[in-house]
């Protein structure tokens, strides 16, 4: 993928993450000063579609990333960046709020859910599981479809089994699993991190802001490692 198509691809994915709407060529030209015509952008989009990175839900509409496209975006553009100070301070205060290890871990999970506005799932020690922020998850446009909500609820009912699939490998750095790789369902993405004998993950739609969540999880990792 050449530099101009790579820039276009990144812009489409990030516009879709922000809006949850198919991205049109005219809006890209005006918003990103691409210095090419909408027709050229459409041609580039068609090439990206042939590569399996984009799809066009409606013939006359804009494009959205495919699962393969999201995977390519994560590989190319999600890079380690320090957690912003404001969020790190919030996580530190939550983790220092209680001397009991389980209660402070749950406080951290709740703060992480409120900060990311996504769900957070956690495996506590060897057996217990915990989740918070489901209202954030179900408020996402993808889960206004009742059947998807029912499907995800069924997965959460089997939360122990879903988390067990992820606990066979220690994740000292955050790991992104999305689509067919996500143990919580193909419509979702999750960013997971090991924390001693526990595990914590931010769960959202496949159209989640992976860069921001990854930064938050790096902050969580550093706070837990210092305790």
CSV table of C-alpha atoms in Angstrom, one decimal:
chain,number,residue,atom,x,y,z
A,1,UNK,CA,0.0,0.0,0.0
A,2,UNK,CA,1.6,3.3,-1.1
A,3,UNK,CA,1.7,6.3,1.2
A,4,UNK,CA,-1.3,8.1,-0.2
A,5,UNK,CA,-3.6,5.1,-0.1
A,6,UNK,CA,-2.3,4.3,3.4
A,7,UNK,CA,-3.2,7.9,4.6
A,8,UNK,CA,-6.6,7.5,3.0
A,9,UNK,CA,-7.2,4.1,4.6
A,10,UNK,CA,-6.2,5.4,8.1
A,11,UNK,CA,-8.6,8.4,7.6
A,12,UNK,CA,-11.5,6.2,6.6
A,13,UNK,CA,-11.0,3.8,9.6
A,14,UNK,CA,-10.7,6.7,12.1
A,15,UNK,CA,-13.7,8.6,10.6
A,16,UNK,CA,-15.7,5.4,10.9
A,17,UNK,CA,-14.6,4.8,14.5
A,18,UNK,CA,-15.7,8.3,15.3
A,19,UNK,CA,-19.0,8.4,13.5
A,20,UNK,CA,-20.2,4.7,13.1
A,21,UNK,CA,-21.3,5.8,9.6
A,22,UNK,CA,-20.0,4.8,6.2
A,23,UNK,CA,-17.4,7.3,5.0
A,24,UNK,CA,-17.9,9.1,1.7
A,25,UNK,CA,-15.2,10.3,-0.7
A,26,UNK,CA,-16.4,14.0,-0.8
A,27,UNK,CA,-16.1,14.4,3.0
A,28,UNK,CA,-12.6,12.9,3.0
A,29,UNK,CA,-11.4,15.3,0.3
A,30,UNK,CA,-12.6,18.3,2.2
A,31,UNK,CA,-11.7,17.2,5.7
A,32,UNK,CA,-8.2,15.9,5.0
A,33,UNK,CA,-7.1,18.2,2.2
A,34,UNK,CA,-6.2,15.2,0.0
A,35,UNK,CA,-5.6,17.5,-3.0
A,36,UNK,CA,-7.2,14.9,-5.3
A,37,UNK,CA,-10.7,14.7,-6.7
A,38,UNK,CA,-13.5,12.7,-5.1
A,39,UNK,CA,-13.3,10.4,-8.2
A,40,UNK,CA,-9.7,9.6,-7.5
A,41,UNK,CA,-10.6,8.8,-3.9
A,42,UNK,CA,-13.3,6.5,-5.0
A,43,UNK,CA,-10.8,4.7,-7.2
A,44,UNK,CA,-8.5,4.3,-4.3
A,45,UNK,CA,-11.3,3.1,-2.2
A,46,UNK,CA,-12.2,0.5,-4.8
A,47,UNK,CA,-8.6,-0.8,-4.8
A,48,UNK,CA,-8.7,-1.0,-1.0
A,49,UNK,CA,-12.0,-2.9,-1.3
A,50,UNK,CA,-10.5,-5.3,-3.7
A,51,UNK,CA,-7.7,-6.0,-1.1
A,52,UNK,CA,-10.4,-6.9,1.4
A,53,UNK,CA,-9.8,-3.9,3.7
A,54,UNK,CA,-13.0,-1.9,3.0
A,55,UNK,CA,-16.6,-2.7,2.0
A,56,UNK,CA,-19.5,-0.7,0.7
A,57,UNK,CA,-22.7,-1.5,2.6
A,58,UNK,CA,-24.8,0.3,0.0
A,59,UNK,CA,-24.0,0.7,-3.7
A,60,UNK,CA,-24.3,4.5,-3.6
A,61,UNK,CA,-22.9,5.0,-0.1
A,62,UNK,CA,-19.5,5.3,1.6
A,63,UNK,CA,-17.1,2.7,2.8
A,64,UNK,CA,-16.6,1.0,6.1
A,65,UNK,CA,-13.6,-1.2,7.3
A,66,UNK,CA,-13.9,-5.0,7.1
A,67,UNK,CA,-12.6,-7.2,9.9
A,68,UNK,CA,-9.4,-7.6,7.8
A,69,UNK,CA,-9.3,-3.8,7.5
A,70,UNK,CA,-9.5,-3.3,11.3
A,71,UNK,CA,-6.7,-5.9,11.7
A,72,UNK,CA,-4.6,-4.1,9.2
A,73,UNK,CA,-5.3,-0.7,10.9
A,74,UNK,CA,-4.3,-2.1,14.3
A,75,UNK,CA,-1.1,-3.6,12.9
A,76,UNK,CA,-0.1,-0.4,11.0
A,77,UNK,CA,-1.3,2.5,13.1
A,78,UNK,CA,-1.9,1.5,16.8
A,79,UNK,CA,1.4,2.1,18.5
A,80,UNK,CA,2.5,2.3,22.2
A,81,UNK,CA,2.0,5.8,23.5
A,82,UNK,CA,2.0,7.0,27.1
A,83,UNK,CA,-1.3,7.1,28.9
A,84,UNK,CA,-2.4,10.8,29.3
A,85,UNK,CA,-1.7,12.2,32.7
A,86,UNK,CA,-5.4,13.0,33.5
A,87,UNK,CA,-6.4,9.4,32.9
A,88,UNK,CA,-3.4,7.9,34.6
A,89,UNK,CA,-4.1,10.0,37.7
A,90,UNK,CA,-7.7,8.7,37.7
A,91,UNK,CA,-6.5,5.1,37.5
A,92,UNK,CA,-3.9,5.6,40.2
A,93,UNK,CA,-6.5,7.1,42.6
A,94,UNK,CA,-8.9,4.2,41.9
A,95,UNK,CA,-6.2,1.6,42.5
A,96,UNK,CA,-5.2,3.3,45.7
A,97,UNK,CA,-8.7,3.7,47.0
A,98,UNK,CA,-8.8,0.4,49.0
A,99,UNK,CA,-6.3,-1.9,50.7
A,100,UNK,CA,-8.3,-5.0,49.8
A,101,UNK,CA,-6.8,-6.3,46.5
A,102,UNK,CA,-10.1,-7.4,45.0
A,103,UNK,CA,-12.0,-4.2,45.8
A,104,UNK,CA,-9.3,-2.0,44.5
A,105,UNK,CA,-9.0,-4.0,41.3
A,106,UNK,CA,-12.8,-3.6,40.8
A,107,UNK,CA,-12.5,0.1,41.5
A,108,UNK,CA,-9.8,0.3,38.8
A,109,UNK,CA,-12.0,-1.6,36.4
A,110,UNK,CA,-15.0,0.7,37.0
A,111,UNK,CA,-12.8,3.8,36.5
A,112,UNK,CA,-11.5,2.3,33.3
A,113,UNK,CA,-15.0,1.6,32.0
A,114,UNK,CA,-16.1,5.2,32.8
A,115,UNK,CA,-13.0,6.6,31.2
A,116,UNK,CA,-13.2,4.5,28.0
A,117,UNK,CA,-17.0,4.5,28.0
A,118,UNK,CA,-16.9,0.9,27.1
A,119,UNK,CA,-17.3,-2.3,29.1
A,120,UNK,CA,-14.5,-3.8,31.2
A,121,UNK,CA,-14.2,-7.5,32.0
A,122,UNK,CA,-11.9,-9.0,34.6
A,123,UNK,CA,-10.8,-12.3,35.9
A,124,UNK,CA,-9.9,-12.0,39.5
A,125,UNK,CA,-7.4,-14.5,40.8
A,126,UNK,CA,-8.0,-18.0,39.8
A,127,UNK,CA,-11.8,-18.2,39.7
A,128,UNK,CA,-13.8,-15.1,40.2
A,129,UNK,CA,-15.0,-12.9,37.3
A,130,UNK,CA,-16.3,-9.4,37.2
A,131,UNK,CA,-17.6,-7.0,34.6
A,132,UNK,CA,-18.8,-3.4,34.6
A,133,UNK,CA,-19.8,-0.7,32.1
A,134,UNK,CA,-22.2,-2.9,30.1
A,135,UNK,CA,-24.5,0.1,29.6
A,136,UNK,CA,-21.7,1.8,27.7
A,137,UNK,CA,-21.4,-1.2,25.4
A,138,UNK,CA,-25.1,-1.7,24.8
A,139,UNK,CA,-25.4,2.0,23.9
A,140,UNK,CA,-23.1,1.7,21.0
A,141,UNK,CA,-24.9,1.8,17.6
A,142,UNK,CA,-23.8,-1.8,16.7
A,143,UNK,CA,-25.8,-3.2,19.6
A,144,UNK,CA,-29.1,-1.5,18.9
A,145,UNK,CA,-29.8,-4.6,16.9
A,146,UNK,CA,-31.6,-6.7,19.5
A,147,UNK,CA,-30.2,-10.0,18.2
A,148,UNK,CA,-26.7,-8.8,18.7
A,149,UNK,CA,-27.5,-7.7,22.2
A,150,UNK,CA,-29.0,-11.2,23.0
A,151,UNK,CA,-25.9,-12.8,21.5
A,152,UNK,CA,-23.5,-10.8,23.5
A,153,UNK,CA,-25.5,-11.3,26.7
A,154,UNK,CA,-25.3,-15.1,26.1
A,155,UNK,CA,-21.5,-14.7,25.9
A,156,UNK,CA,-21.4,-12.7,29.1
A,157,UNK,CA,-23.4,-15.4,30.8
A,158,UNK,CA,-20.5,-17.7,29.9
A,159,UNK,CA,-17.9,-15.1,31.0
A,160,UNK,CA,-15.8,-17.6,32.9
A,161,UNK,CA,-15.4,-19.7,29.8
A,162,UNK,CA,-14.7,-16.7,27.6
A,163,UNK,CA,-12.0,-15.4,29.9
A,164,UNK,CA,-10.5,-18.9,30.3
A,165,UNK,CA,-9.7,-18.9,26.6
A,166,UNK,CA,-7.6,-15.8,27.1
A,167,UNK,CA,-5.8,-16.8,30.3
A,168,UNK,CA,-3.6,-19.6,28.9
A,169,UNK,CA,-1.1,-17.0,27.7
A,170,UNK,CA,0.4,-14.3,29.9
A,171,UNK,CA,-0.1,-10.8,28.4
A,172,UNK,CA,2.5,-8.5,29.9
A,173,UNK,CA,1.6,-6.0,27.3
A,174,UNK,CA,-1.9,-5.2,26.1
A,175,UNK,CA,-3.2,-7.4,23.3
A,176,UNK,CA,-5.9,-6.5,20.8
A,177,UNK,CA,-8.3,-9.3,19.7
A,178,UNK,CA,-11.1,-8.4,17.3
A,179,UNK,CA,-13.7,-10.0,15.2
A,180,UNK,CA,-13.3,-13.7,14.8
A,181,UNK,CA,-10.4,-13.6,17.3
A,182,UNK,CA,-12.4,-12.0,20.0
A,183,UNK,CA,-13.7,-14.5,22.6
A,184,UNK,CA,-16.7,-12.3,23.3
A,185,UNK,CA,-18.2,-12.4,19.8
A,186,UNK,CA,-17.3,-11.5,16.2
A,187,UNK,CA,-19.0,-8.1,16.5
A,188,UNK,CA,-16.6,-7.1,19.3
A,189,UNK,CA,-13.1,-6.1,20.0
A,190,UNK,CA,-11.2,-6.4,23.3
A,191,UNK,CA,-7.9,-5.1,24.6
A,192,UNK,CA,-6.6,-7.6,27.3
A,193,UNK,CA,-3.8,-7.4,29.9
A,194,UNK,CA,-2.5,-9.8,32.5
A,195,UNK,CA,-2.3,-8.4,36.0
A,196,UNK,CA,-0.5,-10.8,38.3
A,197,UNK,CA,-2.9,-13.8,38.7
A,198,UNK,CA,-5.7,-11.7,37.3
A,199,UNK,CA,-6.6,-10.3,33.9
A,200,UNK,CA,-8.5,-7.2,32.8
A,201,UNK,CA,-9.8,-6.2,29.4
A,202,UNK,CA,-11.7,-3.3,27.7
A,203,UNK,CA,-14.6,-4.7,25.6
A,204,UNK,CA,-16.3,-2.8,22.9
A,205,UNK,CA,-17.7,-3.0,19.4
A,206,UNK,CA,-15.2,-4.0,16.6
A,207,UNK,CA,-15.4,-0.3,15.8
A,208,UNK,CA,-13.6,0.9,18.9
A,209,UNK,CA,-10.9,3.5,19.4
A,210,UNK,CA,-8.1,1.0,19.8
A,211,UNK,CA,-5.4,3.6,20.0
A,212,UNK,CA,-7.0,5.4,23.0
A,213,UNK,CA,-7.8,2.2,24.8
A,214,UNK,CA,-4.3,0.8,24.2
A,215,UNK,CA,-2.9,4.0,25.8
A,216,UNK,CA,-5.2,3.6,28.8
A,217,UNK,CA,-4.2,-0.1,29.2
A,218,UNK,CA,-0.5,0.9,29.2
A,219,UNK,CA,-1.3,3.2,32.1
A,220,UNK,CA,-3.1,0.4,33.9
A,221,UNK,CA,-0.2,-1.9,33.3
A,222,UNK,CA,2.3,0.5,34.7
A,223,UNK,CA,0.2,1.3,37.8
A,224,UNK,CA,-0.4,-2.4,38.6
A,225,UNK,CA,3.3,-3.3,38.1
A,226,UNK,CA,4.4,-0.6,40.6
A,227,UNK,CA,2.0,-1.9,43.4
